[in-house]
Coordinates of C-alpha atoms and ligand atoms in Angstrom, one line a residue:
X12 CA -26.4 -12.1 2.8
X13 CA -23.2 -12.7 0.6
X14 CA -21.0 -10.4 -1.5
X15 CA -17.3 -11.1 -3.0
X16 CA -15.1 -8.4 -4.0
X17 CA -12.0 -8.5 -5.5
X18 CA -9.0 -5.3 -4.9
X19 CA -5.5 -4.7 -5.8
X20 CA -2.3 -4.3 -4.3
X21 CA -0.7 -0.6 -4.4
X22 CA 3.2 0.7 -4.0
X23 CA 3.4 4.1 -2.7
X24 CA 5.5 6.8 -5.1
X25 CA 5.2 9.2 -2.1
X26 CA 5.0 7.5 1.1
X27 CA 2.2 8.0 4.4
X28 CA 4.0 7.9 7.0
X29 CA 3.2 8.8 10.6
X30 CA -0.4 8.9 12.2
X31 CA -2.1 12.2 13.6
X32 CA -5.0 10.0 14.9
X33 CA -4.0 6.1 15.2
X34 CA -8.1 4.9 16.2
X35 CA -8.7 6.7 12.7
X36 CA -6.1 6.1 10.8
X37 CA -5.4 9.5 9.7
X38 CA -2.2 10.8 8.2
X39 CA 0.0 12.8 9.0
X40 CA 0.7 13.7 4.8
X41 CA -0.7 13.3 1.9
X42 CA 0.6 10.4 -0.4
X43 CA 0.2 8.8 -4.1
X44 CA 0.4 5.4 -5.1
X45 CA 0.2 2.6 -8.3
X46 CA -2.6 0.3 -7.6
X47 CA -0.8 -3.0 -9.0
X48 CA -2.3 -5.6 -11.9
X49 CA -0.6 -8.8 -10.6
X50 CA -1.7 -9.1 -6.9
X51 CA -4.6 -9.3 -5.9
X52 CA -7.3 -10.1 -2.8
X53 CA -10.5 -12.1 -3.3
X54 CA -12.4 -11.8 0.0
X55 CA -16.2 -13.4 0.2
X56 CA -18.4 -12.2 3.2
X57 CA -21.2 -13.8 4.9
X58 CA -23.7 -12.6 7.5
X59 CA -26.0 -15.2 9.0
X60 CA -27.6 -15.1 12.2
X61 CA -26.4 -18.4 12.8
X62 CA -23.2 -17.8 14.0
X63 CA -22.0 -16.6 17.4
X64 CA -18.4 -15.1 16.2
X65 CA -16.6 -13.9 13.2
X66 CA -14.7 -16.6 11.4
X67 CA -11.9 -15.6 9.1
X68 CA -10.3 -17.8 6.6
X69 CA -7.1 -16.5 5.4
X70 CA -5.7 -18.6 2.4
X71 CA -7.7 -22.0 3.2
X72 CA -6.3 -21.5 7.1
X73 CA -8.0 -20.7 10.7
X74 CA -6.6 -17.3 11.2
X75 CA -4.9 -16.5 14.3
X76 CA -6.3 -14.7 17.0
X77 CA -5.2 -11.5 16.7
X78 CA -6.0 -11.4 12.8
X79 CA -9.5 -12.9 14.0
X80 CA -10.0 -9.8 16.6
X81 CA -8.9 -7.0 13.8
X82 CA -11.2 -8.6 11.2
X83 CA -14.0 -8.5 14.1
X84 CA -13.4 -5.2 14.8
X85 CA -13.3 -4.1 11.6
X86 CA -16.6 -6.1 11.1
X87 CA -17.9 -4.2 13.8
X88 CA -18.1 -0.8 12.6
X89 CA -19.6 -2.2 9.5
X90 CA -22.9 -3.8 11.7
X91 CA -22.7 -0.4 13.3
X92 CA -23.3 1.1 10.2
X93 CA -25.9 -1.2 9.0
X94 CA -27.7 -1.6 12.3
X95 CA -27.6 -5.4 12.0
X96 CA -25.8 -7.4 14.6
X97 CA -25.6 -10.7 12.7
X98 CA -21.9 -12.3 13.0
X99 CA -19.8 -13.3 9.5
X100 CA -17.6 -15.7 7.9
X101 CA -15.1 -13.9 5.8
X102 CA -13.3 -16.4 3.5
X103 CA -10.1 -14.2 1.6
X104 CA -7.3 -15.3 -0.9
X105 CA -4.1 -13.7 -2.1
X106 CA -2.9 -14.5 -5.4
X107 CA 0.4 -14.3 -4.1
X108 CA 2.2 -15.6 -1.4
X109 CA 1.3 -13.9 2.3
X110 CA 5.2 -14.4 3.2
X111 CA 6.2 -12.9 -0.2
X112 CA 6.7 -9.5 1.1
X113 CA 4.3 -7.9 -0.6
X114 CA 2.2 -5.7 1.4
X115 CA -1.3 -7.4 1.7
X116 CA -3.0 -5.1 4.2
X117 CA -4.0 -2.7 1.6
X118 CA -5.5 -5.1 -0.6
X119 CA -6.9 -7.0 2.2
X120 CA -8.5 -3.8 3.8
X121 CA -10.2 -2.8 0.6
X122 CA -11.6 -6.1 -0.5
X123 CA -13.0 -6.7 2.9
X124 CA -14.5 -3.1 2.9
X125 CA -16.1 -3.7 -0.1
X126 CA -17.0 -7.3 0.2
X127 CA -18.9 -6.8 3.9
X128 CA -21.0 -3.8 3.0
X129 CA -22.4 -5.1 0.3
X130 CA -23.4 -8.5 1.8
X131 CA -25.1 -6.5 5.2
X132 CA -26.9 -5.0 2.7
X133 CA -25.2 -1.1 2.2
X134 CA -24.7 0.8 -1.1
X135 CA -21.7 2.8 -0.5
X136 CA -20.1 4.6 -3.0
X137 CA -15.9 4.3 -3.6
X138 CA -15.5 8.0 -1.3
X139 CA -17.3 6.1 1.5
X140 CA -16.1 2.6 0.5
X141 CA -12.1 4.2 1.0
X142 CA -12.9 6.4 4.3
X143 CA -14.1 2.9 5.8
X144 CA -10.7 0.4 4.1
X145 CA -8.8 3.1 6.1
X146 CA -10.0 2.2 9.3
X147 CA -8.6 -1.5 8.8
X148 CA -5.4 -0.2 7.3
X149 CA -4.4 3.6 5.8
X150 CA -2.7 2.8 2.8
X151 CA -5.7 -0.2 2.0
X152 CA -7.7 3.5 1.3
X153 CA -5.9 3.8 -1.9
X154 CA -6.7 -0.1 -3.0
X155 CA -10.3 1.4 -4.1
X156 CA -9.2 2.8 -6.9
X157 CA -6.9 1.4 -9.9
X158 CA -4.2 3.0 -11.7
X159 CA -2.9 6.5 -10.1
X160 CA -4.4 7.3 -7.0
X161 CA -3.7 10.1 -3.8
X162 CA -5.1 10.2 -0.6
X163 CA -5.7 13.5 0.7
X164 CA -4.7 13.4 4.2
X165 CA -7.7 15.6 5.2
X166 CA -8.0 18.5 8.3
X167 CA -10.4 17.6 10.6
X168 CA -10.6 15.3 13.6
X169 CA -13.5 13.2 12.7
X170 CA -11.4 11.9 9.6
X171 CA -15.0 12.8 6.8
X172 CA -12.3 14.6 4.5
X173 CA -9.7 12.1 4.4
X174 CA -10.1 9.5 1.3
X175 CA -8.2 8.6 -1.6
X176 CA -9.3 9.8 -4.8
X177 CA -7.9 9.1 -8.4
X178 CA -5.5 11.1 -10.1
X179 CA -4.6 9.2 -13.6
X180 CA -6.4 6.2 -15.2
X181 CA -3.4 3.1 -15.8
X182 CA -4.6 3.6 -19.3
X183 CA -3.3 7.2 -19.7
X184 CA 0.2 6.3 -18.7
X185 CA 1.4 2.7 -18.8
X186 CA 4.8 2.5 -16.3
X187 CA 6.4 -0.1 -15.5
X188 CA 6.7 -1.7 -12.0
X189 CA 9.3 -4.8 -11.3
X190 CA 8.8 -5.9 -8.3
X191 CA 12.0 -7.0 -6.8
X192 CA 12.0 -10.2 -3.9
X193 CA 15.1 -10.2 -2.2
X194 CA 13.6 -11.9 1.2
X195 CA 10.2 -14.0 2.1
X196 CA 11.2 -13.6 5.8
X197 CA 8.8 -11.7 8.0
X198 CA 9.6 -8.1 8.8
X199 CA 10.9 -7.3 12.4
X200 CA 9.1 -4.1 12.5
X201 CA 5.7 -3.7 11.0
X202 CA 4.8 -0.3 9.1
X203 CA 2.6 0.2 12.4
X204 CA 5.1 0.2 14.9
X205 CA 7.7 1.9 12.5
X206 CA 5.8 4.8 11.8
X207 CA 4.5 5.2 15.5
X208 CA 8.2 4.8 16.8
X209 CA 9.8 7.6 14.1
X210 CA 7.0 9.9 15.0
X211 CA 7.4 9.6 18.4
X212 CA 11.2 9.3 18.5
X213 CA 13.0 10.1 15.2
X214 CA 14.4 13.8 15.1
X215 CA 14.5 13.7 11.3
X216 CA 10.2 13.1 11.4
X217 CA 10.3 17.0 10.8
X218 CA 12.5 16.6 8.2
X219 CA 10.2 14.4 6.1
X220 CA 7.3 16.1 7.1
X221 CA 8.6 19.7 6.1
X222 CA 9.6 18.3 2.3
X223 CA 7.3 15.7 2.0
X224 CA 4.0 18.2 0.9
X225 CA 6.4 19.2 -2.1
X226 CA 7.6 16.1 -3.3
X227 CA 3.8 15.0 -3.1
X228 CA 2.4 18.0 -5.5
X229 CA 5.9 17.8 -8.0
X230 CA 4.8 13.9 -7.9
X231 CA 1.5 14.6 -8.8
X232 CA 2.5 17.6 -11.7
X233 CA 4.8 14.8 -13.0
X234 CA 2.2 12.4 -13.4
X235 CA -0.2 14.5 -14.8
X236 CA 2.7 15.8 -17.4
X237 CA 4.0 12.0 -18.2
X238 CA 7.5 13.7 -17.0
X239 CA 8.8 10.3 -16.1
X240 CA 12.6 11.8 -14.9
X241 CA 11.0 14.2 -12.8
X242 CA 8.7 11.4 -11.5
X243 CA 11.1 8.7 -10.9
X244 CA 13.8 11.3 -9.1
X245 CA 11.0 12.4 -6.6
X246 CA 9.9 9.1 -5.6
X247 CA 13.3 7.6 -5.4
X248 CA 14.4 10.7 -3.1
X249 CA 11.1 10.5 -1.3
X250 CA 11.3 6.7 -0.5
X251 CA 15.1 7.4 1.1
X252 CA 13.6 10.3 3.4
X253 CA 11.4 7.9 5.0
X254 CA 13.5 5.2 5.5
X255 CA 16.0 7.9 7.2
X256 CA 13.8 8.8 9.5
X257 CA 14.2 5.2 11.0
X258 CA 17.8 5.7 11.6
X259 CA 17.2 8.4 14.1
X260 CA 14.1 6.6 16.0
X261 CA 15.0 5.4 19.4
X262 CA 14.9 2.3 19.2
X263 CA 16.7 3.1 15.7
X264 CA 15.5 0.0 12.9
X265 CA 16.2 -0.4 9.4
X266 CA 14.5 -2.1 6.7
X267 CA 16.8 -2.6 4.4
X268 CA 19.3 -5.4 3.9
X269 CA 22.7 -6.5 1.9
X270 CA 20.4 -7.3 -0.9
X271 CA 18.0 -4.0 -1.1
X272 CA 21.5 -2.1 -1.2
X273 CA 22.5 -4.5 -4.5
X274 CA 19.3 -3.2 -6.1
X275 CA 19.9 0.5 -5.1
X276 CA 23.2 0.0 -6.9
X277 CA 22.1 -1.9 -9.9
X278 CA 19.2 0.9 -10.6
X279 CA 22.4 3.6 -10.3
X280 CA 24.2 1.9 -12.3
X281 CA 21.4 1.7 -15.3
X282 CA 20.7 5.4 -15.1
X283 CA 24.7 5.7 -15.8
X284 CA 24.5 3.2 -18.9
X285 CA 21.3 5.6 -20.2
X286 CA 18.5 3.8 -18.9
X287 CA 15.9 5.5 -16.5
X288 CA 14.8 3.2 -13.8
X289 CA 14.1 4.5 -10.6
X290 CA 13.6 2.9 -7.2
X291 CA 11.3 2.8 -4.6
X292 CA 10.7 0.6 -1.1
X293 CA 7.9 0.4 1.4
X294 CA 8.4 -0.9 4.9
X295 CA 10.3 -3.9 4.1
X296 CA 14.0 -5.2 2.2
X297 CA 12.0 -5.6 -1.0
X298 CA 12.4 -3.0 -3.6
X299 CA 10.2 -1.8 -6.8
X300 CA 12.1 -0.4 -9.5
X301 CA 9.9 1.5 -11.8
X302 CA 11.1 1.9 -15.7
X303 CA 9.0 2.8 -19.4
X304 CA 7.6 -0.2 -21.0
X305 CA 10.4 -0.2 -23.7
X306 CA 12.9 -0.1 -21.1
X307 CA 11.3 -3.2 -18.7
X308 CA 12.7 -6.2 -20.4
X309 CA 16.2 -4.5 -20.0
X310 CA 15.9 -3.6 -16.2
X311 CA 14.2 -7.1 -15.1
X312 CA 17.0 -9.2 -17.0
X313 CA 19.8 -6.7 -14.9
X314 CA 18.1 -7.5 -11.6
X315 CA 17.3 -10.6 -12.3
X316 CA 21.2 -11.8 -12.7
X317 CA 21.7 -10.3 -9.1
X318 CA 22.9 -13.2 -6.9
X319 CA 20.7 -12.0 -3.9
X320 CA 17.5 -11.1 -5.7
X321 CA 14.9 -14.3 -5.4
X322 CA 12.6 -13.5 -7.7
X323 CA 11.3 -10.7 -10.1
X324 CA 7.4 -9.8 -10.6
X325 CA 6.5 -7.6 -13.9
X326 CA 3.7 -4.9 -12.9
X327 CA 2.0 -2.4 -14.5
X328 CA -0.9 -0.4 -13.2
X329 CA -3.9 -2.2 -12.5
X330 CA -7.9 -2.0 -11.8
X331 CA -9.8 -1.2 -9.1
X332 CA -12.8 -2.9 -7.0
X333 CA -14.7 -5.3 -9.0
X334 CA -17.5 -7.6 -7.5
X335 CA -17.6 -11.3 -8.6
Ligands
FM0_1 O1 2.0 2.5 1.7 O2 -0.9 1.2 10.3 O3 -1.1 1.1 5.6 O4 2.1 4.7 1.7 O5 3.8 1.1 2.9 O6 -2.1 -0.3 8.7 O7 -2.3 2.2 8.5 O8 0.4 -0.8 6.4 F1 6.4 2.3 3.2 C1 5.5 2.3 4.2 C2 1.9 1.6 4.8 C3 3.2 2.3 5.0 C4 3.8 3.5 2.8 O9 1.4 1.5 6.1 O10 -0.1 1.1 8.0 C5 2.5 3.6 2.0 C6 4.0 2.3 3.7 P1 -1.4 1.1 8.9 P2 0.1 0.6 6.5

């Protein structure tokens, strides 16, 4: 009883952030995202009645504990599903470094979702197959699909109606994503506790939940009309709304450093010389600066002679779920 699936990093143009249900993992918007080419996670699952605990195997290593008891839970809806008890050993690679500061939850969530239901023996289809990579991480709901993808954020309580869906094939729009590493160092605050503690604490949460339904459906109406200004202005506007909600949470965090604001400034500072780039940042210092394809040599070579930016990592949008 073994399966291996393979799924894709995304970057979110509009953002989820903020829970309405935290055991399900449902959101409190709806959001829209680029499922990534270059990174990727290879996760192989086995059931066998031979073992009496899950063993995960993160990059060749033991995982801790606490990784160990998400996996299991995770692992545990699944036998729930499938009516089989039998324990597993999950063996899953990045193609990228773990510390890199790319987020690897999403990937990680989808693979696994994908990965463990086949090898217990369930057929589920990519609706089902997202509902369940929520429940290990929301934004890993996304990871099903490739290129363009939303998640609806869904009305009821039992979460059936929240599950990404796709919006655009990579194919009918090629962008451009540069990934942008300013820092390998573990974030301080994860997305977890930062949305929990803005919801809870920040008075500008209202804010970004009273603008963030329109910048979602202009987002989408941009896409769908390859209006890359409109695009790029939304998501750059939407990705500073979320991270000002942060300044008002109690206690207040940022996820920004010296070197995210360099980035900020270089992207301004291409617009001005004619060339549209746009930013974007998730819950960490790393930004992704998205540009046209004729434009991405030009944008990478600017960052790139940034004193504080590492490294630089040319995306464009990627595939879906395979099985290997
Ligand atoms: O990806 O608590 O999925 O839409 O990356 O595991 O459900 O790690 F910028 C922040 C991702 C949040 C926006 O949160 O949280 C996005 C973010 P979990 P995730």
């Amino acid at each position: 009883m073994k399966a291996t699936a393979r799924a894709h990093t995304n970057i979110a143009l509009i953002k989820y952030w903020g829970k309405r249900d935290e055991s399900l993992f449902l959101p409190m918007n709806n959001s829209l995202s680029i499922t990534l080419d270059k990174f990727h996670t290879t996760t192989a699952v086995e059931f066998c009645p031979c073992l009496p605990v899950d063993l995960f195997i993160m990059n060749n290593q033991l995982a801790s504990s606490t990784e160990m008891a998400r996996i299991t839970h995770f692992l545990d809806r699944v036998r729930g599903m499938s009516g089989k008890s039998w324990h597993a050993v999950v063996h899953s690679t990045n193609n990228f470094p773990t510390a890199a500061g790319f987020a690897s939850s999403a990937s990680g969530y989808a693979a696994l979702a994908a990965a463990s239901t086949k090898a217990i023996g369930l057929d589920l289809g990519n609706k089902a197959l997202s509902q369940l990579a929520r429940l290990g991480s929301g934004s890993a709901c996304r990871s099903i699909y490739g290129g363009y993808v939303e998640w609806q954020k869904g009305e009821k309580n039992d979460g059936t109606d929240s599950f990404a869906k796709p919006v655009l094939e990579g194919g009918d729009w090629d962008l451009s994503i540069v990934s942008v590493l300013v820092t390998d160092t573990p974030k301080t605050v994860s997305s977890r506790e930062g949305m929990k503690r803005t919801v809870e604490t920040s008075p500008f949460y209202s804010g970004w939940l009273d603008s963030v339904e329109a910048d979602f459906l202009h987002a989408k109406e941009a896409l769908i009309h390859h209006d890359f200004e409109l695009l790029g202005s939304i998501i750059e506007s939407n990705a500073l709304k979320m991270h000002a909600t942060t300044l008002g949470a109690n206690p207040p965090f940022m996820y920004w450093n010296s070197a995210t604001l360099d980035v900020i400034k270089e992207v301004q500072s291409l617009r001005s010389g004619g060339i549209q780039a746009y930013f974007t940042i998730d819950a960490g210092p790393n930004v992704k600066v998205l540009c046209q394809p004729k434009d991405e040599q030009a944008v990478r070579e600017s960052l790139e002679k940034l004193p504080n930016v590492q490294n630089t990592y040319l995306c464009h949008p990627g595939p879906g779920l395979t099985y290997l």
